[in-house]
Amino acid sequence: MIDGVMKGYHGCIFAYGQTSSGKTHSIHGSPTQPGIVPQAVQYIFDYIEDHPNREFVLRVSYLEIYNEIINDLLNISGTRLRIRESRRKGVFVDGLKEEVVASSQQVLAVIAAGESHRHIGRTNYNAVSSRSHTLFRLVVESCSSSTKGEKSSGEKSPKGKSKQKKGQRILTSVLNIVDLAGSENAVKAGSASRVKETGYINKSLLTLGHVIFKLSENAKGHVPYRNSKLTHILQNSLSGRA
């Protein structure tokens, strides 16, 4: 999948399961046992090193969906963000902070900073339970470093984007790695606030399952992306060039 993302296809990886089943550990891992994110990030930078004929720009963002409210984990003032749509961008989160990154260490540092802002809490299932879905997004833009036999200067703009030469084709793709909040029985969730959280979690997981079923079975009819914030945000990456 990561190889496909580097070649211009969107990709989604989900960690799904009951509360306390080890989803977050599978995503992040530990210093001795790297998880999906650090391995994927390392693969991406190794790929860039192995393809000197292309120029790459990487941008990362990190958000959570808590009770169907979108919060920016890289910007503590970025709360209750709205989903927008445009012809140029497709579906996007308005006001979401993106950081240009140049190394795997920088990416992991950004994620670590965002993790400290995530909603967690005690439930009857787990002493430290993730109460929100988190979505790590890595945008990959690339183009050939030469056009018609001429090498590109590789000059960067002030914002970190490569200056495109006339006639170059820019490939843009997105890797989405989603740490889903755990499914659980609302009756056994604990306090009233935990029951409310569980209701939102289970509803969004049900919508995700419905959307994936519709896409995987080539079922006819409407695909309900808009029934949850998670599937709406991922609409571009679940359909089309994905």
mmCIF file of C-alpha atoms in Angstrom:
data_model
loop_
_atom_site.group_PDB
_atom_site.id
_atom_site.type_symbol
_atom_site.label_atom_id
_atom_site.label_comp_id
_atom_site.label_asym_id
_atom_site.label_seq_id
_atom_site.Cartn_x
_atom_site.Cartn_y
_atom_site.Cartn_z
ATOM 1 C CA MET A 1 0.000 0.000 0.000
ATOM 2 C CA ILE A 2 2.760 2.472 0.908
ATOM 3 C CA ASP A 3 4.431 1.793 -2.423
ATOM 4 C CA GLY A 4 1.142 2.670 -4.140
ATOM 5 C CA VAL A 5 0.897 5.938 -2.190
ATOM 6 C CA MET A 6 4.374 6.917 -3.398
ATOM 7 C CA LYS A 7 3.192 6.298 -6.965
ATOM 8 C CA GLY A 8 0.148 8.562 -6.678
ATOM 9 C CA TYR A 9 -2.608 6.407 -5.166
ATOM 10 C CA HIS A 10 -4.470 7.204 -1.950
ATOM 11 C CA GLY A 11 -4.256 4.672 0.875
ATOM 12 C CA CYS A 12 -6.063 3.982 4.157
ATOM 13 C CA ILE A 13 -4.952 1.776 7.036
ATOM 14 C CA PHE A 14 -7.354 1.174 9.939
ATOM 15 C CA ALA A 15 -6.666 -0.242 13.404
ATOM 16 C CA TYR A 16 -10.026 -1.726 14.384
ATOM 17 C CA GLY A 17 -11.088 -3.762 17.413
ATOM 18 C CA GLN A 18 -12.605 -3.797 20.856
ATOM 19 C CA THR A 19 -11.383 -1.488 23.594
ATOM 20 C CA SER A 20 -8.045 -2.643 25.094
ATOM 21 C CA SER A 21 -7.269 -4.964 22.143
ATOM 22 C CA GLY A 22 -3.974 -3.179 21.372
ATOM 23 C CA LYS A 23 -4.905 -0.929 18.435
ATOM 24 C CA THR A 24 -2.900 2.109 19.535
ATOM 25 C CA HIS A 25 0.132 -0.056 20.277
ATOM 26 C CA SER A 26 -0.151 -1.595 16.807
ATOM 27 C CA ILE A 27 -0.211 1.901 15.280
ATOM 28 C CA HIS A 28 2.655 3.457 17.263
ATOM 29 C CA GLY A 29 4.564 0.508 18.708
ATOM 30 C CA SER A 30 7.514 1.009 21.037
ATOM 31 C CA PRO A 31 11.214 1.882 20.657
ATOM 32 C CA THR A 32 12.073 -1.817 20.363
ATOM 33 C CA GLN A 33 8.985 -2.839 18.368
ATOM 34 C CA PRO A 34 8.045 -0.064 15.889
ATOM 35 C CA GLY A 35 4.382 0.104 14.942
ATOM 36 C CA ILE A 36 2.667 0.771 11.630
ATOM 37 C CA VAL A 37 3.309 4.534 11.602
ATOM 38 C CA PRO A 38 7.089 4.524 12.213
ATOM 39 C CA GLN A 39 7.580 1.638 9.776
ATOM 40 C CA ALA A 40 5.480 3.333 7.093
ATOM 41 C CA VAL A 41 7.274 6.651 7.576
ATOM 42 C CA GLN A 42 10.687 4.994 7.378
ATOM 43 C CA TYR A 43 9.656 3.181 4.197
ATOM 44 C CA ILE A 44 8.576 6.481 2.644
ATOM 45 C CA PHE A 45 11.909 8.195 3.304
ATOM 46 C CA ASP A 46 13.805 5.118 2.107
ATOM 47 C CA TYR A 47 11.720 5.235 -1.082
ATOM 48 C CA ILE A 48 12.613 8.904 -1.595
ATOM 49 C CA GLU A 49 16.322 8.089 -1.187
ATOM 50 C CA ASP A 50 15.988 5.312 -3.770
ATOM 51 C CA HIS A 51 14.305 7.596 -6.355
ATOM 52 C CA PRO A 52 16.630 10.575 -6.890
ATOM 53 C CA ASN A 53 14.965 11.252 -10.259
ATOM 54 C CA ARG A 54 11.866 12.593 -8.486
ATOM 55 C CA GLU A 55 11.351 15.529 -6.155
ATOM 56 C CA PHE A 56 9.095 15.022 -3.146
ATOM 57 C CA VAL A 57 7.303 17.314 -0.724
ATOM 58 C CA LEU A 58 5.647 15.755 2.345
ATOM 59 C CA ARG A 59 3.031 17.412 4.554
ATOM 60 C CA VAL A 60 1.526 15.893 7.696
ATOM 61 C CA SER A 61 -1.565 16.635 9.749
ATOM 62 C CA TYR A 62 -3.019 14.928 12.789
ATOM 63 C CA LEU A 63 -6.618 15.207 13.978
ATOM 64 C CA GLU A 64 -9.081 13.503 16.260
ATOM 65 C CA ILE A 65 -12.819 12.989 15.995
ATOM 66 C CA TYR A 66 -14.352 13.104 19.478
ATOM 67 C CA ASN A 67 -18.142 12.837 19.780
ATOM 68 C CA GLU A 68 -18.318 13.746 16.065
ATOM 69 C CA ILE A 69 -16.328 16.937 16.741
ATOM 70 C CA ILE A 70 -13.111 17.436 14.742
ATOM 71 C CA ASN A 71 -10.118 18.742 16.704
ATOM 72 C CA ASP A 72 -6.646 19.545 15.386
ATOM 73 C CA LEU A 73 -4.078 17.697 17.509
ATOM 74 C CA LEU A 74 -1.251 19.896 16.184
ATOM 75 C CA ASN A 75 -2.989 23.135 17.111
ATOM 76 C CA ILE A 76 -4.793 23.261 20.460
ATOM 77 C CA SER A 77 -6.887 26.230 19.296
ATOM 78 C CA GLY A 78 -8.094 24.254 16.264
ATOM 79 C CA THR A 79 -11.328 22.865 17.682
ATOM 80 C CA ARG A 80 -14.732 22.159 16.146
ATOM 81 C CA LEU A 81 -13.282 22.286 12.634
ATOM 82 C CA ARG A 82 -15.620 22.066 9.658
ATOM 83 C CA ILE A 83 -15.532 19.785 6.631
ATOM 84 C CA ARG A 84 -15.608 21.635 3.299
ATOM 85 C CA GLU A 85 -15.690 20.608 -0.339
ATOM 86 C CA SER A 86 -14.313 22.245 -3.458
ATOM 87 C CA ARG A 87 -13.622 21.217 -7.036
ATOM 88 C CA ARG A 88 -9.888 21.726 -6.613
ATOM 89 C CA LYS A 89 -9.392 20.086 -3.206
ATOM 90 C CA GLY A 90 -12.329 17.730 -3.003
ATOM 91 C CA VAL A 91 -13.279 17.034 0.632
ATOM 92 C CA PHE A 92 -11.019 18.727 3.203
ATOM 93 C CA VAL A 93 -10.998 19.937 6.809
ATOM 94 C CA ASP A 94 -11.022 23.717 6.877
ATOM 95 C CA GLY A 95 -8.316 25.232 9.113
ATOM 96 C CA LEU A 96 -6.447 21.975 9.738
ATOM 97 C CA LYS A 97 -2.745 22.614 10.354
ATOM 98 C CA GLU A 98 -0.270 20.929 8.013
ATOM 99 C CA GLU A 99 3.465 20.752 8.632
ATOM 100 C CA VAL A 100 6.070 20.219 5.913
ATOM 101 C CA VAL A 101 8.455 17.473 7.045
ATOM 102 C CA ALA A 102 11.896 16.446 5.832
ATOM 103 C CA SER A 103 12.800 13.426 7.972
ATOM 104 C CA SER A 104 11.223 10.460 9.714
ATOM 105 C CA GLN A 105 12.334 11.858 13.072
ATOM 106 C CA GLN A 106 10.452 15.078 12.378
ATOM 107 C CA VAL A 107 7.272 13.164 11.511
ATOM 108 C CA LEU A 108 7.415 11.088 14.711
ATOM 109 C CA ALA A 109 8.056 14.217 16.790
ATOM 110 C CA VAL A 110 4.952 15.847 15.289
ATOM 111 C CA ILE A 111 2.858 12.780 16.132
ATOM 112 C CA ALA A 112 4.194 12.620 19.686
ATOM 113 C CA ALA A 113 3.243 16.264 20.217
ATOM 114 C CA GLY A 114 -0.266 15.583 18.898
ATOM 115 C CA GLU A 115 -0.795 12.485 21.046
ATOM 116 C CA SER A 116 -0.600 14.591 24.210
ATOM 117 C CA HIS A 117 -3.818 16.373 23.179
ATOM 118 C CA ARG A 118 -5.890 13.257 22.478
ATOM 119 C CA HIS A 119 -9.028 12.442 24.514
ATOM 120 C CA ILE A 120 -8.502 9.410 26.743
ATOM 121 C CA GLY A 121 -10.348 8.173 29.827
ATOM 122 C CA ARG A 122 -11.123 5.297 32.169
ATOM 123 C CA THR A 123 -13.879 2.855 31.266
ATOM 124 C CA ASN A 124 -15.046 -0.412 32.766
ATOM 125 C CA TYR A 125 -12.960 -2.110 30.084
ATOM 126 C CA ASN A 126 -9.693 -0.211 30.332
ATOM 127 C CA ALA A 127 -7.944 2.182 32.726
ATOM 128 C CA VAL A 128 -6.588 4.283 29.828
ATOM 129 C CA SER A 129 -8.951 4.071 26.868
ATOM 130 C CA SER A 130 -8.848 6.100 23.654
ATOM 131 C CA ARG A 131 -12.155 7.959 23.455
ATOM 132 C CA SER A 132 -11.680 9.383 19.966
ATOM 133 C CA HIS A 133 -10.683 8.286 16.491
ATOM 134 C CA THR A 134 -7.342 9.739 15.437
ATOM 135 C CA LEU A 135 -6.383 10.291 11.831
ATOM 136 C CA PHE A 136 -2.756 10.748 10.773
ATOM 137 C CA ARG A 137 -2.566 12.092 7.222
ATOM 138 C CA LEU A 138 0.574 12.330 5.136
ATOM 139 C CA VAL A 139 0.243 14.164 1.814
ATOM 140 C CA VAL A 140 2.826 13.172 -0.787
ATOM 141 C CA GLU A 141 3.491 15.486 -3.729
ATOM 142 C CA SER A 142 6.077 14.501 -6.309
ATOM 143 C CA CYS A 143 7.237 15.354 -9.792
ATOM 144 C CA SER A 144 10.050 14.378 -12.127
ATOM 145 C CA SER A 145 13.280 16.186 -11.327
ATOM 146 C CA SER A 146 13.897 16.733 -15.045
ATOM 147 C CA THR A 147 11.728 17.798 -17.965
ATOM 148 C CA LYS A 148 12.691 17.100 -21.580
ATOM 149 C CA GLY A 149 16.218 16.201 -20.546
ATOM 150 C CA GLU A 150 16.742 19.325 -18.422
ATOM 151 C CA LYS A 151 17.371 18.899 -14.730
ATOM 152 C CA SER A 152 15.206 20.850 -12.356
ATOM 153 C CA SER A 153 16.952 23.281 -10.083
ATOM 154 C CA GLY A 154 15.179 21.699 -7.106
ATOM 155 C CA GLU A 155 14.588 25.195 -5.742
ATOM 156 C CA LYS A 156 12.144 25.384 -2.881
ATOM 157 C CA SER A 157 9.524 28.018 -2.263
ATOM 158 C CA PRO A 158 9.356 29.700 1.175
ATOM 159 C CA LYS A 159 6.559 27.312 2.179
ATOM 160 C CA GLY A 160 8.607 24.238 1.334
ATOM 161 C CA LYS A 161 6.937 23.343 -1.951
ATOM 162 C CA SER A 162 9.023 22.596 -5.018
ATOM 163 C CA LYS A 163 8.668 25.162 -7.771
ATOM 164 C CA GLN A 164 6.973 23.424 -10.656
ATOM 165 C CA LYS A 165 8.472 23.765 -14.120
ATOM 166 C CA LYS A 166 6.113 24.258 -17.001
ATOM 167 C CA GLY A 167 4.886 20.932 -18.359
ATOM 168 C CA GLN A 168 5.650 18.927 -15.233
ATOM 169 C CA ARG A 169 2.987 16.618 -13.869
ATOM 170 C CA ILE A 170 2.531 16.735 -10.103
ATOM 171 C CA LEU A 171 1.388 13.529 -8.437
ATOM 172 C CA THR A 172 -0.537 14.070 -5.201
ATOM 173 C CA SER A 173 -1.635 11.270 -2.909
ATOM 174 C CA VAL A 174 -2.602 10.852 0.737
ATOM 175 C CA LEU A 175 -1.720 8.140 3.237
ATOM 176 C CA ASN A 176 -4.319 7.906 6.020
ATOM 177 C CA ILE A 177 -3.551 5.883 9.145
ATOM 178 C CA VAL A 178 -6.562 5.689 11.442
ATOM 179 C CA ASP A 179 -6.497 4.595 15.079
ATOM 180 C CA LEU A 180 -10.158 3.877 15.692
ATOM 181 C CA ALA A 181 -11.665 4.214 19.146
ATOM 182 C CA GLY A 182 -12.617 0.784 20.471
ATOM 183 C CA SER A 183 -16.063 -0.679 20.023
ATOM 184 C CA GLU A 184 -17.770 -1.612 23.288
ATOM 185 C CA ASN A 185 -21.083 -2.251 24.968
ATOM 186 C CA ALA A 186 -22.673 1.082 25.891
ATOM 187 C CA VAL A 187 -24.339 -0.436 28.971
ATOM 188 C CA LYS A 188 -20.928 -1.432 30.373
ATOM 189 C CA ALA A 189 -19.102 1.767 29.389
ATOM 190 C CA GLY A 190 -19.316 3.341 32.852
ATOM 191 C CA SER A 191 -20.445 6.916 33.588
ATOM 192 C CA ALA A 192 -23.036 8.871 31.609
ATOM 193 C CA SER A 193 -20.333 10.742 29.699
ATOM 194 C CA ARG A 194 -18.674 7.436 28.756
ATOM 195 C CA VAL A 195 -22.023 6.066 27.565
ATOM 196 C CA LYS A 196 -22.445 9.136 25.344
ATOM 197 C CA GLU A 197 -18.932 8.719 23.931
ATOM 198 C CA THR A 198 -19.581 5.045 23.279
ATOM 199 C CA GLY A 199 -22.744 5.856 21.360
ATOM 200 C CA TYR A 200 -20.862 8.194 19.011
ATOM 201 C CA ILE A 201 -18.006 5.693 18.615
ATOM 202 C CA ASN A 202 -20.258 2.755 17.785
ATOM 203 C CA LYS A 203 -22.346 4.787 15.337
ATOM 204 C CA SER A 204 -19.288 5.963 13.388
ATOM 205 C CA LEU A 205 -17.844 2.431 13.322
ATOM 206 C CA LEU A 206 -21.142 1.128 11.977
ATOM 207 C CA THR A 207 -21.065 3.776 9.227
ATOM 208 C CA LEU A 208 -17.466 2.890 8.349
ATOM 209 C CA GLY A 209 -18.407 -0.755 8.017
ATOM 210 C CA HIS A 210 -21.387 0.127 5.838
ATOM 211 C CA VAL A 211 -19.272 2.336 3.545
ATOM 212 C CA ILE A 212 -16.559 -0.301 3.154
ATOM 213 C CA PHE A 213 -19.180 -2.967 2.419
ATOM 214 C CA LYS A 214 -20.740 -0.794 -0.278
ATOM 215 C CA LEU A 215 -17.357 -0.159 -1.885
ATOM 216 C CA SER A 216 -15.940 -3.677 -1.622
ATOM 217 C CA GLU A 217 -19.029 -5.458 -2.897
ATOM 218 C CA ASN A 218 -19.630 -2.997 -5.740
ATOM 219 C CA ALA A 219 -23.096 -2.624 -4.308
ATOM 220 C CA LYS A 220 -25.451 -0.351 -6.168
ATOM 221 C CA GLY A 221 -26.947 2.738 -4.613
ATOM 222 C CA HIS A 222 -25.828 5.563 -2.375
ATOM 223 C CA VAL A 223 -22.581 5.273 -0.373
ATOM 224 C CA PRO A 224 -23.269 7.044 2.968
ATOM 225 C CA TYR A 225 -19.975 8.918 3.391
ATOM 226 C CA ARG A 226 -21.703 11.868 5.049
ATOM 227 C CA ASN A 227 -23.261 9.783 7.830
ATOM 228 C CA SER A 228 -20.124 10.250 9.942
ATOM 229 C CA LYS A 229 -17.282 12.754 10.081
ATOM 230 C CA LEU A 230 -14.686 10.004 9.665
ATOM 231 C CA THR A 231 -16.006 8.579 6.402
ATOM 232 C CA HIS A 232 -16.754 12.067 5.066
ATOM 233 C CA ILE A 233 -13.136 13.169 5.622
ATOM 234 C CA LEU A 234 -11.867 9.952 4.023
ATOM 235 C CA GLN A 235 -14.226 10.122 1.031
ATOM 236 C CA ASN A 236 -11.479 11.077 -1.444
ATOM 237 C CA SER A 237 -9.219 8.299 -0.173
ATOM 238 C CA LEU A 238 -11.837 5.544 -0.069
ATOM 239 C CA SER A 239 -13.173 6.101 -3.563
ATOM 240 C CA GLY A 240 -11.622 6.806 -6.931
ATOM 241 C CA ARG A 241 -7.817 6.629 -7.140
ATOM 242 C CA ALA A 242 -7.326 4.603 -3.969
#
